[in-house]
Short mmCIF file of C-alpha atoms in Angstrom, two decimals:
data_model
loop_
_atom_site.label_atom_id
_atom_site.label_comp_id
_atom_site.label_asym_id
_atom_site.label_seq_id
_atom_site.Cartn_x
_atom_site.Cartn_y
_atom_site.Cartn_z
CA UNK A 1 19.45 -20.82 7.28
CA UNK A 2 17.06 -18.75 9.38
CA UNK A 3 13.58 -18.30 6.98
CA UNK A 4 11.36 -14.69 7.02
CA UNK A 5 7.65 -15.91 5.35
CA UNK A 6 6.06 -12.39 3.63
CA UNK A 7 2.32 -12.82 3.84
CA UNK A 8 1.06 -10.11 1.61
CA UNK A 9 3.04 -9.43 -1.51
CA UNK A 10 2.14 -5.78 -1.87
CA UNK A 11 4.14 -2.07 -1.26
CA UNK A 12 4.81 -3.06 2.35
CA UNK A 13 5.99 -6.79 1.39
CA UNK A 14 8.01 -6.05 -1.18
CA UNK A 15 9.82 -3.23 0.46
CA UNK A 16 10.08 -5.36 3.37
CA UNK A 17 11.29 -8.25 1.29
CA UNK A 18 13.90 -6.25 -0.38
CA UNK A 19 15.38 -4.46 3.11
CA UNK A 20 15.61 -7.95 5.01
CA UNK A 21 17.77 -9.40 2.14
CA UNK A 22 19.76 -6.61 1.21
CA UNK A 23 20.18 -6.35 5.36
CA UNK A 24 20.76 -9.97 5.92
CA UNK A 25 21.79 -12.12 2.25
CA UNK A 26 22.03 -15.31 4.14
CA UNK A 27 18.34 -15.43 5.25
CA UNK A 28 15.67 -16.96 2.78
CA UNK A 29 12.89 -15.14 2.29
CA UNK A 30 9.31 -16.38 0.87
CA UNK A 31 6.34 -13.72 0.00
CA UNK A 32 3.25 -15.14 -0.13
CA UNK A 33 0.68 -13.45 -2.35
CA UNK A 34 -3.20 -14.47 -3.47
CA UNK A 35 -2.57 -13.05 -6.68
CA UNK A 36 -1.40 -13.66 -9.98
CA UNK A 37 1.18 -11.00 -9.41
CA UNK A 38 3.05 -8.87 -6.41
CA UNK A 39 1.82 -5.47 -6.00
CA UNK A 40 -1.41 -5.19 -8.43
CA UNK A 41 -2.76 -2.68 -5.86
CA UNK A 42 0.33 -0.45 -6.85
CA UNK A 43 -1.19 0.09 -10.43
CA UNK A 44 -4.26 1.39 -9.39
CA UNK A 45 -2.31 4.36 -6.75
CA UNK A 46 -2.28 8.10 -7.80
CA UNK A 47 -4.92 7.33 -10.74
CA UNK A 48 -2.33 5.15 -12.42
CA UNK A 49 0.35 6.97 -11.53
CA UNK A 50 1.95 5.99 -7.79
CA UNK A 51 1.99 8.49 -5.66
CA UNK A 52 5.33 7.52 -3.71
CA UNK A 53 5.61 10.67 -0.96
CA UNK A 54 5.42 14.17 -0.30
CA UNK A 55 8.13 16.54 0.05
CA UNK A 56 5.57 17.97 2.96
CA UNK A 57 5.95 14.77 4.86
CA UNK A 58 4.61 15.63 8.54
CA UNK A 59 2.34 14.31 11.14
CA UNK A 60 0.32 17.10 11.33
CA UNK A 61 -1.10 15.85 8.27
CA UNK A 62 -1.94 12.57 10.03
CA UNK A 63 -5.40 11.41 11.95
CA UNK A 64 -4.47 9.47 15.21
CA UNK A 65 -5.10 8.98 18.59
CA UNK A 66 -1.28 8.97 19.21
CA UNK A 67 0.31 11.43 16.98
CA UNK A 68 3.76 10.73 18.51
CA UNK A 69 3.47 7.08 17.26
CA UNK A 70 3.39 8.74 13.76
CA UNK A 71 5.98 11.05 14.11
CA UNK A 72 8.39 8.04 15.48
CA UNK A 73 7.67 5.97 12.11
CA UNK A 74 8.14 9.06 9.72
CA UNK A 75 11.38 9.66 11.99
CA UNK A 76 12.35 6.37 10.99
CA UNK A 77 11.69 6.37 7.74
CA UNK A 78 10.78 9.48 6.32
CA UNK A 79 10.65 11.54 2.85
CA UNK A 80 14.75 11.49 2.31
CA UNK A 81 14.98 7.67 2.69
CA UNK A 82 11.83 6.99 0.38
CA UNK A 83 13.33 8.76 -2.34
CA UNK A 84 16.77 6.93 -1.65
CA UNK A 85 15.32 3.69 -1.38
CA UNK A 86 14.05 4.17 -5.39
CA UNK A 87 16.81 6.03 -6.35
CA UNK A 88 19.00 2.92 -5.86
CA UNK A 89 16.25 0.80 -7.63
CA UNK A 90 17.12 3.41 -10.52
CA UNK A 91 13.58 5.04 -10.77
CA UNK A 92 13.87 8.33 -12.02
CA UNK A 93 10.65 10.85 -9.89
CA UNK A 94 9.63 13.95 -10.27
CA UNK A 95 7.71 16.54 -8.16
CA UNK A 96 4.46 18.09 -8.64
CA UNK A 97 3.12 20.66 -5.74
CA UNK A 98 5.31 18.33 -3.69
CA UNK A 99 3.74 15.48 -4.85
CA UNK A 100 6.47 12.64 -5.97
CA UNK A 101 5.33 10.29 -9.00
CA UNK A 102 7.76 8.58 -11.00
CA UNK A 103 9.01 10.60 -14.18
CA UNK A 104 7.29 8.63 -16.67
CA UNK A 105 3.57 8.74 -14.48
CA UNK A 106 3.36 5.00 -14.70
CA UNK A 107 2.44 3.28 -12.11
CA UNK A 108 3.58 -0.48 -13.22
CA UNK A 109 7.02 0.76 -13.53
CA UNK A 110 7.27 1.18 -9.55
CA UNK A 111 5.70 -2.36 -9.37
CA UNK A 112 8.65 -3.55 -11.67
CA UNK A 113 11.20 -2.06 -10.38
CA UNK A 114 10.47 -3.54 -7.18
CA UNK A 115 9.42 -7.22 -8.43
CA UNK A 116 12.80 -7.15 -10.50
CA UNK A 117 14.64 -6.13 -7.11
CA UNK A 118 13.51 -9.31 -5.24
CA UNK A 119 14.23 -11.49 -7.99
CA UNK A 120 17.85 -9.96 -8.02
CA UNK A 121 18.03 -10.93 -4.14
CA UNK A 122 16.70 -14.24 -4.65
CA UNK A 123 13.42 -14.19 -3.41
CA UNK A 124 11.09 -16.88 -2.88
CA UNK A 125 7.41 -15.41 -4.83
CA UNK A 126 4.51 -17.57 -4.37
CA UNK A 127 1.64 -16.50 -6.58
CA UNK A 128 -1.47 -16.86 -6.21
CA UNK A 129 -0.63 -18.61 -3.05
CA UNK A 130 -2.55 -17.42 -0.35
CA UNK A 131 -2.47 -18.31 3.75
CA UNK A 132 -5.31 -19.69 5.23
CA UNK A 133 -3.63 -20.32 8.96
CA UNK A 134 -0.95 -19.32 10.67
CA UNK A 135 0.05 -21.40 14.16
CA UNK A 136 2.66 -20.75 16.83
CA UNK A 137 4.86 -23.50 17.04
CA UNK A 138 8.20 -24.34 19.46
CA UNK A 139 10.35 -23.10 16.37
CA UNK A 140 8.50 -20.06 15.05
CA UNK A 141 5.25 -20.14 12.89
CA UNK A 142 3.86 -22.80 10.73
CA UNK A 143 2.32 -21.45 7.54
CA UNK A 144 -0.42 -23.35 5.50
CA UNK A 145 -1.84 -22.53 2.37
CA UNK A 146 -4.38 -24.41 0.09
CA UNK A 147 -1.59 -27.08 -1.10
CA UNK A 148 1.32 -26.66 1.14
CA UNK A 149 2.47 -25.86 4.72
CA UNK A 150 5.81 -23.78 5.27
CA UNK A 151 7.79 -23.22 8.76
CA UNK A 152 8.89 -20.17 9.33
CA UNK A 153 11.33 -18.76 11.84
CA UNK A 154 9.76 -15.57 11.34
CA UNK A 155 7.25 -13.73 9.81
CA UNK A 156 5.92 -10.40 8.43
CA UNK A 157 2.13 -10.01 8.03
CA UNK A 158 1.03 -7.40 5.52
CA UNK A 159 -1.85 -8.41 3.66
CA UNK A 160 -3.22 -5.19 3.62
CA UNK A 161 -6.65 -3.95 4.36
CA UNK A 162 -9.99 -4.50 3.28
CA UNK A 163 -9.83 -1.69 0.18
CA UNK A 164 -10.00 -3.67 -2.69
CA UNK A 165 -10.95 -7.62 -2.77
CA UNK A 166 -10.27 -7.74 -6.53
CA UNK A 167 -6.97 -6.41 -6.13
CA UNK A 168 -5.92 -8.56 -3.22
CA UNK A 169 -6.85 -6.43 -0.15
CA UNK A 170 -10.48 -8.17 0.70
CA UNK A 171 -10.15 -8.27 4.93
CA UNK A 172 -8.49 -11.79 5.49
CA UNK A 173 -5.40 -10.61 6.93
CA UNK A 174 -7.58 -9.54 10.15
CA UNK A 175 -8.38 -12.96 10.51
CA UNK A 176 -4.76 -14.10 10.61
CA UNK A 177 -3.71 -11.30 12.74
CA UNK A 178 -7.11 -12.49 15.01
CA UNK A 179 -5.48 -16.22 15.19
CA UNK A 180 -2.41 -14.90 16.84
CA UNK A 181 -3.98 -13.70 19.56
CA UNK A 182 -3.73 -10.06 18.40
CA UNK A 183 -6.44 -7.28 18.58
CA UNK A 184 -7.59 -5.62 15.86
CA UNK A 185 -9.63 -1.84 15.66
CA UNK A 186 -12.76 -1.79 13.88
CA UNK A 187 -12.22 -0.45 10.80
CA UNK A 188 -14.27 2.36 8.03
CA UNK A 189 -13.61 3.46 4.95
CA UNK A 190 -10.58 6.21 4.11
CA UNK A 191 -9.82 7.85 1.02
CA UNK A 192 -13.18 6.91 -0.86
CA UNK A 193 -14.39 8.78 -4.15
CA UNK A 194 -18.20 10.51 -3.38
CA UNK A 195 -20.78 9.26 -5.39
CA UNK A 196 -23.38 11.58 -6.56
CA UNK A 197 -27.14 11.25 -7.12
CA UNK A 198 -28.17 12.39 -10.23
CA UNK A 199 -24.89 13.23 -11.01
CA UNK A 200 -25.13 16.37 -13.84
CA UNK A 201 -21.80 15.69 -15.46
CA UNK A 202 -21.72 12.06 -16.33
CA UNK A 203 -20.76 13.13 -19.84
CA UNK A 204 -17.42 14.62 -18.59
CA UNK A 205 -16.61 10.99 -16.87
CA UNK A 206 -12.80 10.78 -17.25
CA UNK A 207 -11.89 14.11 -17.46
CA UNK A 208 -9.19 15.69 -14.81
CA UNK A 209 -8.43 18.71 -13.76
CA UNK A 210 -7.32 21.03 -10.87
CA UNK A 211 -9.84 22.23 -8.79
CA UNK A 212 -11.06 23.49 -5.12
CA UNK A 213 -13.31 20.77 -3.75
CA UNK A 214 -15.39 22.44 -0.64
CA UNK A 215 -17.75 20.32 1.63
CA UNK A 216 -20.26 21.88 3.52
CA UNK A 217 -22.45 20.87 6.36
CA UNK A 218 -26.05 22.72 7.06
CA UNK A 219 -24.16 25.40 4.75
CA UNK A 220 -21.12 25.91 6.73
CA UNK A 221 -17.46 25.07 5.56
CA UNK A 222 -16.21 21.50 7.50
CA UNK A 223 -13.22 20.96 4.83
CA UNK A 224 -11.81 22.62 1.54
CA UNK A 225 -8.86 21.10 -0.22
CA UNK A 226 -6.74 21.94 -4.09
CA UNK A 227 -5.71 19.61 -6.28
CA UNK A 228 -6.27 17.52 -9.32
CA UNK A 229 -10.05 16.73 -9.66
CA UNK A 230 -11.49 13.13 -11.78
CA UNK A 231 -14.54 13.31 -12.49
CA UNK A 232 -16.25 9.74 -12.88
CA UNK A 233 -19.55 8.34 -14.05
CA UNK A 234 -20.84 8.30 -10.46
CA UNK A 235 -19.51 11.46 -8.73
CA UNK A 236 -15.98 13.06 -8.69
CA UNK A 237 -13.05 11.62 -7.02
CA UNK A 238 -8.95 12.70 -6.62
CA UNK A 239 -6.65 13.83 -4.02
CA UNK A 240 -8.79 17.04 -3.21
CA UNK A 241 -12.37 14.67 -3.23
CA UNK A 242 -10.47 12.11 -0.62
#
């Protein structure tokens, strides 16, 4: 039996856990994960909510050096197959100004939905498990952790960024990707709520709402953007803010 090691047990490894088994049953599939469970970052998406697409799904709404690269993965996998994908999970979605959250705006019900999914196909979940090396070998990739080492015939790396430490994406998946011989872009922070100094509406901290956010440079326009607006103890932050 041909193995597929997961390192990273997030949106990208579970989806990509799911697809390999329901494409190919008679593999064996292990996710490794750091934390206590798979896909904590989910709960924290779309303010608690998950965000899962857009209906407006384009690559003109994309930053990239080669746009055509983005157009060939939406191609592949666009709007119509993400909202097939969880319609045969049997999450119920709804839209809002395109926006697609699940019907009852929770967040931990895409998680579960998803974690009950790979235990259905049999999945191997290692929590609170995470890889510390990975090495080539003659038969594929040898995986260790901090008690165990695992040969793989392949594997999928997606331990995510460097977003979040404290919900599993704190940077070390650059170092694995580093070990293999791989290159990897410098990277800055995206998506990031503004803090504000002296901040005049502390007292409204939790409080959401939809607004027109406008940023302006030496009093000219650079960006404008609608949507729902959170204001915070700090600043403001939401879809329009990022």
């Amino acid at each position: 039996m041909k193995t597929l090691a997961i390192v990273g047990g997030g949106a990208s490894g579970m989806l990509a856990g799911i697809t390999a088994l329901e494409t190919n049953p008679d593999i064996q599939v292990i996710i490794f994960d750091q934390k206590d469970i798979l896909g904590k970052k989910i709960l924290s998406t779309g303010n608690g909510r998950c965000n899962l697409t857009n209906k407006n799904m384009s690559s003109d709404y994309f930053r990239s050096d080669e746009p055509q690269l983005i157009s060939s993965v939406l191609k592949a996998f666009g709007y119509s197959d993400t909202i097939r994908f969880f319609e045969n999970l049997g999450l119920l979605m709804k839209s809002r100004n395109g926006y697609i959250y699940p019907r009852c705006d929770q967040a931990s019900v895409v998680r579960s939905v998803l974690d009950n999914r790979l235990k259905e196909l049999g999945a191997d979940i290692r929590r609170e498990n995470a890889v510390t090396s990975i090495c080539r070998t003659k038969k594929g990739f040898q995986i260790e952790t901090g008690s165990e080492k695992i040969q793989a015939d392949r594997i999928i790396l997606s331990a995510g960024g460097k977003a979040s430490s404290k919900l599993g994406s704190d940077g070390s998946g650059y170092t694995l990707v580093k070990s293999l011989g791989h290159s990897v872009v410098p990277v800055v922070p995206a998506l990031v709520q503004l803090k504000v100094k002296d901040f005049a509406f502390q007292k409204a901290s939790g409080v959401r709402t939809d607004a027109k956010v406008t940023a302006l440079i030496n009093g000219r326009m650079a960006a404008s953007d609608t949507g729902e607006l959170q204001i915070t103890n700090y600043g403001i932050s939401g879809i329009p803010v990022f």
